[in-house]
Tab-separated table of C-alpha atoms in Angstrom:
chain	number	residue	atom	x	y	z
A	342	MET	CA	-7.117	53.506	-24.915
A	343	ASN	CA	-5.622	54.381	-21.636
A	344	PRO	CA	-3.148	52.118	-20.688
A	345	ALA	CA	-4.509	51.757	-17.403
A	346	GLN	CA	-6.940	49.582	-18.249
A	347	LEU	CA	-4.450	47.069	-18.873
A	348	LEU	CA	-3.643	46.623	-15.369
A	349	MET	CA	-4.428	44.481	-12.529
A	350	ILE	CA	-3.675	46.000	-9.009
A	351	ASP	CA	-3.691	44.954	-5.569
A	352	LEU	CA	-5.363	47.188	-2.685
A	353	SER	CA	-4.053	47.380	0.620
A	354	GLY	CA	-6.753	46.272	2.819
A	355	PRO	CA	-10.640	45.454	4.135
A	356	ALA	CA	-11.427	48.898	2.863
A	357	LEU	CA	-10.405	51.592	0.721
A	358	THR	CA	-8.140	54.367	1.939
A	359	ALA	CA	-8.549	57.849	0.893
A	360	ASP	CA	-5.370	57.485	-1.381
A	361	GLU	CA	-6.852	54.238	-3.161
A	362	ARG	CA	-9.885	55.720	-3.941
A	363	GLY	CA	-9.051	58.888	-5.223
A	364	PHE	CA	-6.705	56.930	-7.185
A	365	LEU	CA	-9.481	54.572	-8.738
A	366	GLN	CA	-11.139	57.348	-9.209
A	367	ALA	CA	-8.533	59.175	-11.569
A	368	ASN	CA	-7.370	55.955	-13.467
A	369	PRO	CA	-9.499	53.160	-14.712
A	370	ILE	CA	-7.872	50.622	-13.715
A	371	GLY	CA	-9.049	46.963	-15.655
A	372	GLY	CA	-8.476	44.703	-12.440
A	373	VAL	CA	-7.706	43.986	-8.940
A	374	CYS	CA	-6.317	40.886	-7.218
A	375	LEU	CA	-7.982	40.141	-3.765
A	376	PHE	CA	-5.496	38.842	-0.600
A	377	ARG	CA	-6.228	37.824	2.755
A	378	ARG	CA	-5.757	41.451	3.879
A	379	ASN	CA	-8.939	42.457	1.940
A	380	ILE	CA	-11.199	39.783	3.455
A	381	ARG	CA	-12.381	39.663	6.649
A	382	ASP	CA	-15.826	37.387	5.368
A	383	ARG	CA	-17.819	36.761	2.543
A	384	PHE	CA	-20.389	39.025	2.954
A	385	GLN	CA	-17.965	42.084	3.829
A	386	LEU	CA	-16.008	41.001	0.773
A	387	ALA	CA	-19.349	40.696	-1.469
A	388	ASP	CA	-19.895	44.822	-0.242
A	389	TYR	CA	-15.980	45.224	-0.849
A	390	THR	CA	-16.162	44.106	-4.762
A	391	ALA	CA	-19.562	45.809	-5.032
A	392	GLY	CA	-17.560	48.985	-4.011
A	393	LEU	CA	-14.704	48.140	-6.523
A	394	ARG	CA	-17.505	48.144	-9.475
A	395	GLU	CA	-19.464	51.258	-8.744
A	396	LEU	CA	-15.596	53.204	-8.913
A	397	LEU	CA	-14.321	51.338	-11.927
A	398	GLY	CA	-17.822	49.984	-13.616
A	399	ASP	CA	-19.244	46.002	-14.021
A	400	GLU	CA	-16.632	44.778	-16.708
A	401	ILE	CA	-13.689	45.272	-14.208
A	402	LEU	CA	-12.168	42.089	-13.154
A	403	ILE	CA	-11.919	41.015	-9.797
A	404	ALA	CA	-9.511	37.814	-9.326
A	405	ILE	CA	-8.225	36.114	-6.215
A	406	ASP	CA	-6.088	32.854	-5.809
A	407	GLN	CA	-8.271	30.171	-4.655
A	408	GLU	CA	-6.610	26.881	-5.268
A	409	GLY	CA	-7.639	24.849	-2.732
A	410	GLY	CA	-5.498	23.084	-0.132
A	411	SER	CA	-3.075	24.834	1.294
A	412	VAL	CA	-3.639	28.557	-1.115
A	413	VAL	CA	-6.927	29.796	0.073
A	414	ARG	CA	-8.190	33.374	0.001
A	415	LEU	CA	-11.355	33.290	1.428
A	416	PRO	CA	-12.080	30.661	3.404
A	417	ASP	CA	-15.561	30.821	4.747
A	418	VAL	CA	-16.753	29.675	1.077
A	419	PRO	CA	-16.420	25.928	-0.069
A	420	TYR	CA	-12.981	25.139	-1.433
A	421	GLY	CA	-11.533	21.872	-2.143
A	422	PRO	CA	-8.556	19.548	-0.654
A	423	GLY	CA	-6.390	21.150	-3.445
A	424	ALA	CA	-5.229	19.552	-6.907
A	425	MET	CA	-2.525	16.914	-5.815
A	426	ALA	CA	-5.409	15.624	-3.290
A	427	LEU	CA	-7.820	15.593	-6.494
A	428	GLY	CA	-5.134	13.433	-8.591
A	429	ALA	CA	-4.629	10.904	-5.941
A	430	ALA	CA	-8.528	10.611	-5.701
A	431	ASN	CA	-8.465	10.462	-9.508
A	432	ARG	CA	-12.078	10.396	-10.172
A	433	LEU	CA	-12.808	13.304	-12.945
A	434	GLU	CA	-16.452	14.043	-11.940
A	435	LEU	CA	-15.323	14.758	-8.289
A	436	THR	CA	-12.875	17.387	-9.525
A	437	ARG	CA	-15.512	18.808	-11.431
A	438	GLN	CA	-17.610	19.046	-8.520
A	439	VAL	CA	-14.924	20.293	-6.302
A	440	ALA	CA	-14.069	22.808	-8.959
A	441	ALA	CA	-17.930	23.861	-9.550
A	442	ALA	CA	-18.361	24.318	-5.870
A	443	THR	CA	-15.438	26.383	-5.437
A	444	ALA	CA	-17.085	28.689	-8.310
A	445	ARG	CA	-20.206	29.235	-7.041
A	446	GLY	CA	-18.383	30.207	-3.959
A	447	LEU	CA	-16.452	32.956	-5.622
A	448	ARG	CA	-19.337	34.048	-8.002
A	449	ALA	CA	-21.523	34.652	-4.380
A	450	VAL	CA	-18.915	37.051	-3.657
A	451	GLY	CA	-18.281	38.893	-7.115
A	452	VAL	CA	-15.297	37.458	-7.774
A	453	THR	CA	-15.068	36.897	-11.486
A	454	VAL	CA	-11.367	35.202	-12.225
A	455	ASN	CA	-9.877	32.669	-10.228
A	456	PHE	CA	-6.261	32.143	-10.747
A	457	ALA	CA	-6.738	28.633	-10.529
A	458	PRO	CA	-6.093	25.367	-11.656
A	459	VAL	CA	-2.190	24.825	-11.387
A	460	ALA	CA	-1.262	23.266	-15.028
A	461	ASP	CA	2.368	22.404	-14.201
A	462	VAL	CA	3.749	18.849	-13.923
A	463	ASN	CA	5.269	18.391	-10.724
A	464	ASN	CA	7.945	15.991	-12.304
A	465	ASN	CA	10.788	17.821	-9.719
A	466	PRO	CA	10.710	16.366	-6.076
A	467	ARG	CA	12.701	19.591	-5.003
A	468	ASN	CA	10.237	22.084	-6.299
A	469	PRO	CA	9.966	24.555	-2.952
A	470	VAL	CA	6.819	26.199	-4.421
A	471	ILE	CA	4.453	23.821	-6.725
A	472	SER	CA	4.541	20.310	-5.179
A	473	GLU	CA	1.156	19.495	-3.891
A	474	ARG	CA	-0.520	22.675	-5.636
A	475	ALA	CA	0.108	20.616	-8.806
A	476	PHE	CA	-2.118	17.341	-10.056
A	477	GLY	CA	0.519	15.163	-10.230
A	478	SER	CA	3.389	13.866	-12.211
A	479	GLU	CA	2.494	12.559	-15.335
A	480	PRO	CA	1.077	14.896	-18.025
A	481	GLU	CA	-1.909	13.229	-19.595
A	482	ARG	CA	-2.944	12.665	-15.762
A	483	VAL	CA	-2.391	16.091	-14.779
A	484	ALA	CA	-4.000	16.911	-18.447
A	485	ALA	CA	-7.490	15.241	-17.515
A	486	GLN	CA	-7.349	16.849	-14.357
A	487	VAL	CA	-7.128	20.075	-15.088
A	488	ALA	CA	-9.553	19.987	-18.041
A	489	ALA	CA	-12.174	18.578	-15.624
A	490	PHE	CA	-11.774	21.368	-13.533
A	491	VAL	CA	-11.752	24.173	-15.777
A	492	GLN	CA	-14.955	22.356	-17.735
A	493	GLY	CA	-16.445	22.607	-13.577
A	494	HIS	CA	-15.299	25.644	-12.609
A	495	GLN	CA	-16.341	28.071	-15.768
A	496	ALA	CA	-19.563	26.404	-15.921
A	497	GLU	CA	-20.821	28.299	-12.801
A	498	GLY	CA	-20.040	31.494	-14.134
A	499	VAL	CA	-16.481	32.259	-13.167
A	500	ALA	CA	-13.412	32.583	-15.428
A	501	ALA	CA	-10.615	29.425	-14.611
A	502	THR	CA	-6.874	30.469	-15.038
A	503	VAL	CA	-4.143	27.801	-15.529
A	504	LYS	CA	-0.889	28.555	-14.843
A	505	HIS	CA	2.067	28.867	-15.079
A	506	PHE	CA	2.759	28.928	-18.779
A	507	PRO	CA	4.583	27.278	-20.306
A	508	GLY	CA	5.321	25.164	-17.081
A	509	HIS	CA	6.912	25.434	-13.569
A	510	GLY	CA	6.907	21.908	-12.609
A	511	ASP	CA	10.236	20.726	-13.180
A	512	THR	CA	12.239	23.665	-11.479
A	513	ASP	CA	14.181	23.905	-7.943
A	514	ILE	CA	13.557	27.746	-7.416
A	515	ASP	CA	10.774	29.727	-6.149
A	516	SER	CA	9.931	32.288	-8.378
A	517	HIS	CA	9.349	34.282	-5.648
A	518	LEU	CA	12.840	34.634	-4.133
A	519	ASP	CA	14.443	34.184	-7.533
A	520	LEU	CA	14.642	33.213	-11.168
A	521	PRO	CA	13.906	29.618	-11.667
A	522	ARG	CA	15.064	27.763	-15.379
A	523	LEU	CA	12.949	25.311	-17.429
A	524	MET	CA	16.149	23.473	-19.115
A	525	VAL	CA	14.254	21.320	-21.323
A	526	GLY	CA	14.144	20.950	-24.747
A	527	LEU	CA	11.341	22.005	-27.331
A	528	GLU	CA	10.542	18.092	-28.181
A	529	ARG	CA	10.418	17.230	-24.265
A	530	LEU	CA	8.090	20.820	-23.522
A	531	GLN	CA	5.866	19.378	-26.404
A	532	ARG	CA	5.596	15.849	-24.642
A	533	VAL	CA	5.088	16.824	-21.046
A	534	GLU	CA	4.835	20.493	-19.742
A	535	LEU	CA	2.620	21.688	-22.621
A	536	VAL	CA	0.019	18.743	-22.532
A	537	PRO	CA	-1.932	20.132	-19.434
A	538	PHE	CA	-1.938	23.432	-20.826
A	539	LYS	CA	-3.107	21.966	-24.404
A	540	ALA	CA	-6.160	20.524	-22.922
A	541	ALA	CA	-7.235	23.547	-20.864
A	542	PHE	CA	-7.271	25.187	-24.217
A	543	ALA	CA	-9.462	22.303	-25.533
A	544	ALA	CA	-11.516	22.544	-22.998
A	545	GLY	CA	-11.982	26.566	-23.265
A	546	VAL	CA	-10.576	28.014	-20.337
A	547	ALA	CA	-10.552	31.325	-20.087
A	548	ALA	CA	-7.310	32.555	-19.370
A	549	VAL	CA	-3.631	31.823	-18.751
A	550	MET	CA	-0.679	33.397	-16.299
A	551	SER	CA	2.694	33.185	-16.777
A	552	PHE	CA	5.936	31.722	-15.603
A	553	HIS	CA	8.500	34.003	-14.239
A	554	GLY	CA	11.243	31.636	-15.251
A	555	LEU	CA	13.916	31.069	-18.026
A	556	VAL	CA	12.487	28.764	-20.541
A	557	THR	CA	15.740	28.048	-22.052
A	558	ALA	CA	14.995	26.221	-24.808
A	559	LEU	CA	12.707	29.437	-26.317
A	560	ASP	CA	14.918	32.295	-24.818
A	561	PRO	CA	17.648	31.605	-22.736
A	562	ASN	CA	17.395	35.527	-21.399
A	563	GLU	CA	14.140	36.921	-20.328
A	564	PRO	CA	11.831	35.157	-17.861
A	565	ALA	CA	8.499	33.683	-19.872
A	566	THR	CA	6.415	36.506	-18.940
A	567	LEU	CA	8.682	39.218	-20.415
A	568	SER	CA	9.714	36.857	-23.546
A	569	PRO	CA	7.699	37.589	-26.749
A	570	GLN	CA	9.046	34.183	-28.089
A	571	VAL	CA	7.120	32.871	-25.196
A	572	MET	CA	4.236	34.929	-24.730
A	573	THR	CA	3.318	35.151	-28.475
A	574	GLY	CA	5.525	33.228	-30.476
A	575	LEU	CA	4.553	29.699	-28.596
A	576	LEU	CA	1.244	30.707	-26.795
A	577	ARG	CA	-0.463	32.807	-29.539
A	578	ASP	CA	1.220	31.609	-32.589
A	579	ARG	CA	1.895	27.758	-32.118
A	580	LEU	CA	-0.865	26.917	-29.503
A	581	GLY	CA	-3.446	29.252	-31.232
A	582	PHE	CA	-4.495	30.232	-27.680
A	583	ASP	CA	-7.107	33.249	-27.881
A	584	GLY	CA	-8.014	33.837	-24.142
A	585	VAL	CA	-6.678	36.552	-21.933
A	586	SER	CA	-3.031	36.099	-20.432
A	587	PHE	CA	-2.261	37.573	-16.912
A	588	SER	CA	1.699	37.899	-15.823
A	589	ASP	CA	2.113	36.070	-12.437
A	590	ALA	CA	2.639	39.187	-9.965
A	591	LEU	CA	5.482	41.250	-10.807
A	592	ASP	CA	6.513	41.964	-7.274
A	593	MET	CA	8.363	38.824	-7.235
A	594	ARG	CA	12.167	38.196	-6.738
A	595	ALA	CA	12.049	36.650	-10.595
A	596	ILE	CA	10.953	40.005	-11.859
A	597	THR	CA	11.908	42.975	-9.483
A	598	ALA	CA	15.720	41.501	-8.632
A	599	ARG	CA	16.425	42.848	-12.794
A	600	TYR	CA	13.789	45.414	-13.534
A	601	GLN	CA	12.018	48.203	-11.878
A	602	PRO	CA	7.808	47.886	-11.801
A	603	ALA	CA	7.554	50.699	-14.427
A	604	GLU	CA	10.013	48.631	-16.579
A	605	ALA	CA	9.032	44.803	-16.088
A	606	THR	CA	5.181	46.207	-17.053
A	607	VAL	CA	6.446	47.682	-20.224
A	608	LEU	CA	8.244	44.434	-20.915
A	609	ALA	CA	5.225	42.344	-19.727
A	610	LEU	CA	2.568	43.914	-22.277
A	611	ALA	CA	5.546	44.160	-25.276
A	612	ALA	CA	6.052	40.147	-24.542
A	613	GLY	CA	2.346	39.697	-25.369
A	614	ILE	CA	0.532	39.363	-21.971
A	615	ASP	CA	-2.725	41.159	-21.652
A	616	MET	CA	-3.327	42.100	-18.252
A	617	PRO	CA	0.277	42.270	-15.845
A	618	VAL	CA	-0.483	41.661	-12.197
A	619	GLN	CA	1.039	44.724	-10.705
A	620	LEU	CA	1.477	44.872	-6.784
A	621	GLY	CA	2.468	47.431	-4.679
A	622	PRO	CA	1.666	50.980	-3.148
A	623	VAL	CA	-0.721	53.656	-4.808
A	624	SER	CA	2.335	55.645	-5.543
A	625	GLN	CA	3.667	52.750	-7.331
A	626	HIS	CA	0.892	52.065	-9.853
A	627	GLU	CA	0.898	55.693	-10.575
A	628	ALA	CA	4.679	55.874	-11.877
A	629	THR	CA	3.315	52.447	-13.579
A	630	ILE	CA	1.051	54.319	-15.518
A	631	ARG	CA	3.187	57.029	-16.820
A	632	GLY	CA	5.769	54.484	-17.291
A	633	LEU	CA	3.176	53.284	-19.735
A	634	GLU	CA	2.207	56.501	-20.952
A	635	GLN	CA	6.008	57.329	-22.200
A	636	ALA	CA	6.280	53.705	-23.504
A	637	LEU	CA	3.591	54.060	-25.656
A	638	THR	CA	4.729	57.740	-27.147
A	639	ALA	CA	8.361	56.169	-27.701
A	640	GLY	CA	6.540	53.513	-29.606
A	641	ARG	CA	8.163	50.602	-27.823
A	642	LEU	CA	4.570	49.484	-27.115
A	643	ASP	CA	2.117	48.827	-30.237
A	644	PRO	CA	-1.047	50.203	-29.776
A	645	LEU	CA	-2.859	47.541	-31.895
A	646	ALA	CA	-1.663	45.035	-29.909
A	647	LEU	CA	-2.956	47.111	-26.875
A	648	GLY	CA	-6.086	47.151	-28.370
A	649	ARG	CA	-6.148	43.305	-29.038
A	650	SER	CA	-5.538	42.953	-25.370
A	651	ARG	CA	-8.479	45.350	-24.257
A	652	GLU	CA	-10.329	43.307	-26.744
A	653	ARG	CA	-9.915	40.124	-25.063
A	654	ILE	CA	-10.247	41.321	-21.655
A	655	MET	CA	-13.390	42.706	-22.256
A	656	ARG	CA	-14.535	39.283	-24.168
A	657	LEU	CA	-13.757	37.657	-20.705
A	658	ALA	CA	-15.256	40.325	-18.518
A	659	ARG	CA	-18.754	39.942	-20.534
A	660	ARG	CA	-18.677	36.435	-20.214
A	661	TYR	CA	-18.369	36.061	-16.709
A	662	PRO	CA	-19.732	39.205	-15.060
A	663	ALA	CA	-20.120	39.373	-11.240
A	664	GLN	CA	-23.377	37.707	-9.849
A	665	PRO	CA	-22.707	38.414	-5.406
A	666	ASP	CA	-24.909	36.764	-3.586
A	667	PRO	CA	-23.151	35.997	-0.535
A	668	ALA	CA	-25.834	33.865	0.932
A	669	SER	CA	-25.503	31.204	-1.997
A	670	ALA	CA	-22.425	30.809	-1.492
A	671	TRP	CA	-22.999	26.989	0.458
A	672	GLN	CA	-25.226	24.663	-1.455
A	673	ASP	CA	-26.806	21.249	-0.078
A	674	GLY	CA	-24.278	18.345	-0.624
A	675	ASP	CA	-21.260	21.037	-0.737
A	676	GLU	CA	-19.929	19.730	2.870
A	677	ALA	CA	-20.257	16.109	1.776
A	678	LEU	CA	-18.927	16.511	-1.387
A	679	LEU	CA	-15.652	18.321	0.141
A	680	SER	CA	-15.410	15.638	2.654
A	681	GLU	CA	-15.679	13.117	0.263
A	682	ALA	CA	-12.698	14.411	-1.976
A	683	ALA	CA	-10.776	14.353	0.955
A	684	GLN	CA	-11.322	11.103	2.179
A	685	ARG	CA	-10.951	9.735	-1.293
A	686	ALA	CA	-7.461	11.420	-1.502
A	687	VAL	CA	-6.013	9.871	1.794
A	688	THR	CA	-3.090	7.582	0.954
A	689	VAL	CA	-1.558	4.803	2.603
A	690	MET	CA	1.930	3.593	1.557
A	691	GLY	CA	2.750	0.377	3.501
A	692	ARG	CA	1.278	-1.323	6.349
A	693	LEU	CA	-0.612	0.697	9.415
A	694	ARG	CA	-1.591	-1.109	12.545
A	695	PRO	CA	-4.844	0.952	12.949
A	696	LEU	CA	-5.265	2.687	16.666
A	697	ALA	CA	-8.417	1.892	18.450
A	698	ALA	CA	-9.938	4.137	20.832
A	699	GLY	CA	-8.607	3.810	24.272
A	700	GLN	CA	-4.999	3.245	23.329
A	701	GLN	CA	-1.988	6.144	23.370
A	702	VAL	CA	-0.119	7.714	20.975
A	703	ALA	CA	2.869	10.126	20.808
A	704	LEU	CA	2.538	13.007	18.245
A	705	VAL	CA	5.585	13.949	17.328
A	706	THR	CA	5.456	17.509	15.545
A	707	ALA	CA	7.200	20.797	14.662
A	708	ALA	CA	5.260	23.779	16.274
A	709	ASN	CA	4.345	25.300	13.069
A	710	ALA	CA	3.669	24.238	9.397
A	711	VAL	CA	6.007	25.849	6.661
A	712	GLY	CA	4.724	26.841	3.787
A	713	GLY	CA	5.945	29.127	1.137
A	714	ALA	CA	5.437	32.850	-0.397
A	715	ALA	CA	2.394	31.329	-2.290
A	716	SER	CA	0.521	30.170	0.743
A	717	ASP	CA	-1.138	31.524	3.774
A	718	VAL	CA	0.942	29.578	7.077
A	719	ILE	CA	-1.642	27.513	9.132
A	720	ASP	CA	-0.355	27.428	12.872
A	721	SER	CA	-0.008	23.764	14.132
A	722	PRO	CA	-2.204	21.988	12.085
A	723	ALA	CA	-0.918	18.574	13.594
A	724	GLU	CA	-2.822	19.919	16.702
A	725	ALA	CA	-6.195	19.541	14.877
A	726	LEU	CA	-5.213	16.181	13.993
A	727	ALA	CA	-4.530	15.592	17.975
A	728	ARG	CA	-7.669	17.097	18.710
A	729	ARG	CA	-9.718	15.066	16.192
A	730	LEU	CA	-8.013	11.564	17.588
A	731	GLU	CA	-9.122	12.560	20.868
A	732	ALA	CA	-12.713	13.159	19.808
A	733	LEU	CA	-12.195	9.476	18.405
A	734	GLY	CA	-10.964	8.370	21.881
A	735	VAL	CA	-7.728	7.973	21.251
A	736	THR	CA	-5.353	9.783	24.225
A	737	VAL	CA	-2.639	11.711	22.503
A	738	LEU	CA	0.418	12.986	24.535
A	739	ARG	CA	1.670	15.849	22.141
A	740	ALA	CA	5.685	15.851	21.432
A	741	HIS	CA	7.005	19.261	19.866
A	742	TYR	CA	10.216	20.002	18.614
A	743	GLN	CA	11.450	23.263	16.786
A	744	ARG	CA	13.119	22.892	13.364
A	745	SER	CA	15.613	24.870	14.568
A	746	THR	CA	16.268	23.061	17.715
A	747	PRO	CA	20.177	20.945	17.325
A	748	LEU	CA	19.306	16.871	17.239
A	749	ALA	CA	20.640	16.713	20.433
A	750	ALA	CA	18.317	19.073	22.113
A	751	SER	CA	15.466	15.917	20.884
A	752	LYS	CA	15.634	13.550	23.948
A	753	PRO	CA	12.875	14.687	25.460
A	754	VAL	CA	10.901	13.531	22.249
A	755	LEU	CA	12.319	10.324	22.185
A	756	SER	CA	11.930	9.465	26.096
A	757	ALA	CA	7.987	10.137	25.495
A	758	VAL	CA	7.920	7.878	22.500
A	759	ARG	CA	9.828	5.010	24.080
A	760	ALA	CA	7.032	5.719	27.454
A	761	VAL	CA	4.114	5.362	24.613
A	762	GLY	CA	5.225	2.668	22.654
A	763	ARG	CA	3.238	4.452	19.403
A	764	ALA	CA	4.240	7.248	18.086
A	765	LEU	CA	2.923	9.624	14.794
A	766	PHE	CA	5.323	11.609	13.320
A	767	VAL	CA	3.930	14.444	11.384
A	768	SER	CA	5.511	16.594	8.959
A	769	THR	CA	4.143	19.997	7.681
A	770	ALA	CA	6.262	21.404	5.933
A	771	ARG	CA	6.216	22.421	1.697
A	772	LEU	CA	9.976	21.950	1.563
A	773	ARG	CA	11.963	18.884	1.756
A	774	MET	CA	12.704	17.889	5.296
A	775	THR	CA	16.473	18.843	6.324
A	776	GLN	CA	18.890	16.510	7.440
A	777	ASP	CA	17.716	16.728	11.045
A	778	GLU	CA	14.591	16.107	10.622
A	779	ALA	CA	14.746	13.259	8.708
A	780	LYS	CA	17.124	12.093	11.196
A	781	LEU	CA	15.075	12.637	14.337
A	782	GLY	CA	11.672	11.039	12.482
A	783	ALA	CA	14.204	7.860	12.042
A	784	GLU	CA	14.966	7.866	15.920
A	785	VAL	CA	11.381	8.008	16.504
A	786	ALA	CA	10.786	5.247	14.484
A	787	GLY	CA	13.184	3.302	16.497
A	788	ALA	CA	12.385	4.211	19.688
A	789	ALA	CA	8.650	3.180	18.926
A	790	GLN	CA	7.222	0.148	18.792
A	791	GLU	CA	4.709	0.759	16.655
A	792	PHE	CA	5.051	4.443	13.842
A	793	ALA	CA	3.357	5.837	11.591
A	794	HIS	CA	4.737	8.884	9.224
A	795	VAL	CA	1.633	11.599	8.592
A	796	ALA	CA	2.528	13.738	5.764
A	797	LEU	CA	0.025	16.343	5.898
A	798	TYR	CA	1.222	18.826	3.426
A	799	ASN	CA	4.659	17.617	0.692
A	800	PRO	CA	3.946	13.659	-0.411
A	801	TYR	CA	7.965	14.085	-1.103
A	802	HIS	CA	8.463	13.808	2.797
A	803	VAL	CA	7.411	10.059	2.371
A	804	GLN	CA	11.051	9.459	0.815
A	805	ASP	CA	12.705	11.461	2.878
A	806	LEU	CA	11.468	9.269	6.029
A	807	PRO	CA	11.211	5.771	4.954
A	808	GLY	CA	8.188	3.816	6.913
A	809	PRO	CA	5.057	3.201	6.696
A	810	ALA	CA	2.945	6.761	6.061
A	811	ILE	CA	-0.210	8.142	4.919
A	812	ILE	CA	-0.700	11.192	3.152
A	813	SER	CA	-3.380	14.011	2.932
A	814	PHE	CA	-1.644	16.189	0.582
A	815	SER	CA	-3.094	19.198	2.563
A	816	PHE	CA	-4.205	20.577	6.106
A	817	HIS	CA	-8.152	21.079	4.689
A	818	PRO	CA	-10.295	20.181	7.635
A	819	TYR	CA	-12.330	17.627	5.936
A	820	ALA	CA	-8.445	15.890	5.281
A	821	ILE	CA	-7.669	16.138	9.093
A	822	ALA	CA	-10.850	14.589	9.888
A	823	ALA	CA	-9.919	11.912	6.759
A	824	VAL	CA	-6.571	10.753	7.990
A	825	ALA	CA	-8.199	10.683	11.854
A	826	ALA	CA	-10.293	7.973	10.402
A	827	ALA	CA	-7.667	6.200	8.166
A	828	LEU	CA	-5.451	5.698	11.514
A	829	LEU	CA	-8.285	4.215	13.461
A	830	GLY	CA	-8.765	1.777	10.371
A	831	GLN	CA	-11.291	2.726	7.572
A	832	PRO	CA	-9.901	2.286	4.037
A	833	ALA	CA	-7.710	4.940	2.165
A	834	GLU	CA	-8.747	4.552	-1.529
A	835	GLY	CA	-6.053	7.288	-2.711
A	836	ALA	CA	-2.927	6.906	-5.152
A	837	LEU	CA	-0.134	8.413	-4.998
A	838	PRO	CA	-0.407	10.825	-8.012
A	839	VAL	CA	3.853	11.488	-8.156
A	840	THR	CA	6.533	9.229	-8.706
A	841	LEU	CA	9.217	9.137	-5.661
A	842	THR	CA	12.935	9.030	-6.221
A	843	SER	CA	16.430	9.143	-4.396
A	844	ALA	CA	16.115	12.779	-5.475
């Protein structure tokens, strides 16, 4: 067996370069992970994935991160408002239907594996990378949502992947940037973190993706991705999972700060990962394959274990074949479904006095959304809310501030708020508010006769800025529309799926 068959790689753009084409012709790569840079639209992407199958065979795995909400690589097919929004709506059949629509859109462009849903229990308000990507903070509730998503998604012919095994929720470091630590005992791991994964396994999930962090109760020295105690001892031996295990991307600092790419790939395979996801240029992929060949020769990798990995990969590929048809990505009812999901997610805390057509409101926001390494940054999502309110007859006075601006420079913002009397403070970051940002929000609330905080991203912002609040959990276009409708008095049905603390 050629070890290249176990690798998933990335590519540089919407068309193959000469170097990439030559590399793929010479090496039977097992999978390709797609990113925004590979995509112009769904029709181009269907052609692109067809070209990959021509080069590498019909059983290549073509994967993407299409969680919904803030993590969307392909925007012109159906996608949901994100996991936490679905958790707030708390309707399992709705989650199944949103997952099914998501899978149909991916199937239409030749994608066979979705790196979703997130099965992490987000019980740490300071988590900088999971947050609204999780269904909530209660294990059983998350488990039910994860199982529903898996069922709906895989029924439409695209493999689902639960991540980040065995749990990235109770951490406060982004593994894209450094090495997080899950510092809990085995009893707690069984009672909290593993509950959604077990539910996914019972639902027949096709694949799992690893956590680039230390699980100190199992292995205090190596991140889970590189730990035999986690990826073999826990996943295979204790939990009995026999689907495909993917590594999270091995270009993250949690890994690269400690190991060179080839060595990290060897260690991942030795730990029990079936398919390492190795991102980088062609030269790096070539070096990685040489490193794998050398590791096999030196006896560092077990050919029988690699053969079992290949069998699992092929089983997945045959169960979820490519079925491209870009014209079929959208079906009747998809738009109504996504609108319903976003609307049912909107959550109100405290008493909001509705806006009305003909009224004025000051909308205070930073110029840009601040995401994280997992997400694509969307410029000025609050502007979409402003336009939607204007379409409903509300006069909106925009008052922008920059997060890097000293608090003393915010006087024009407060003057605008006093002049109008009503204010919306819109938070648009995944990270928690800075002290200055929270103080400015409090000053806006104090300057306004009527005030509401609109949290378009991180729900934990509502504990950084006390007061009446409305939460959408995402910038999804339908979420923006639902927030605007709620601000004008439409009842909000969502229930906060995380526990707020003073953290």
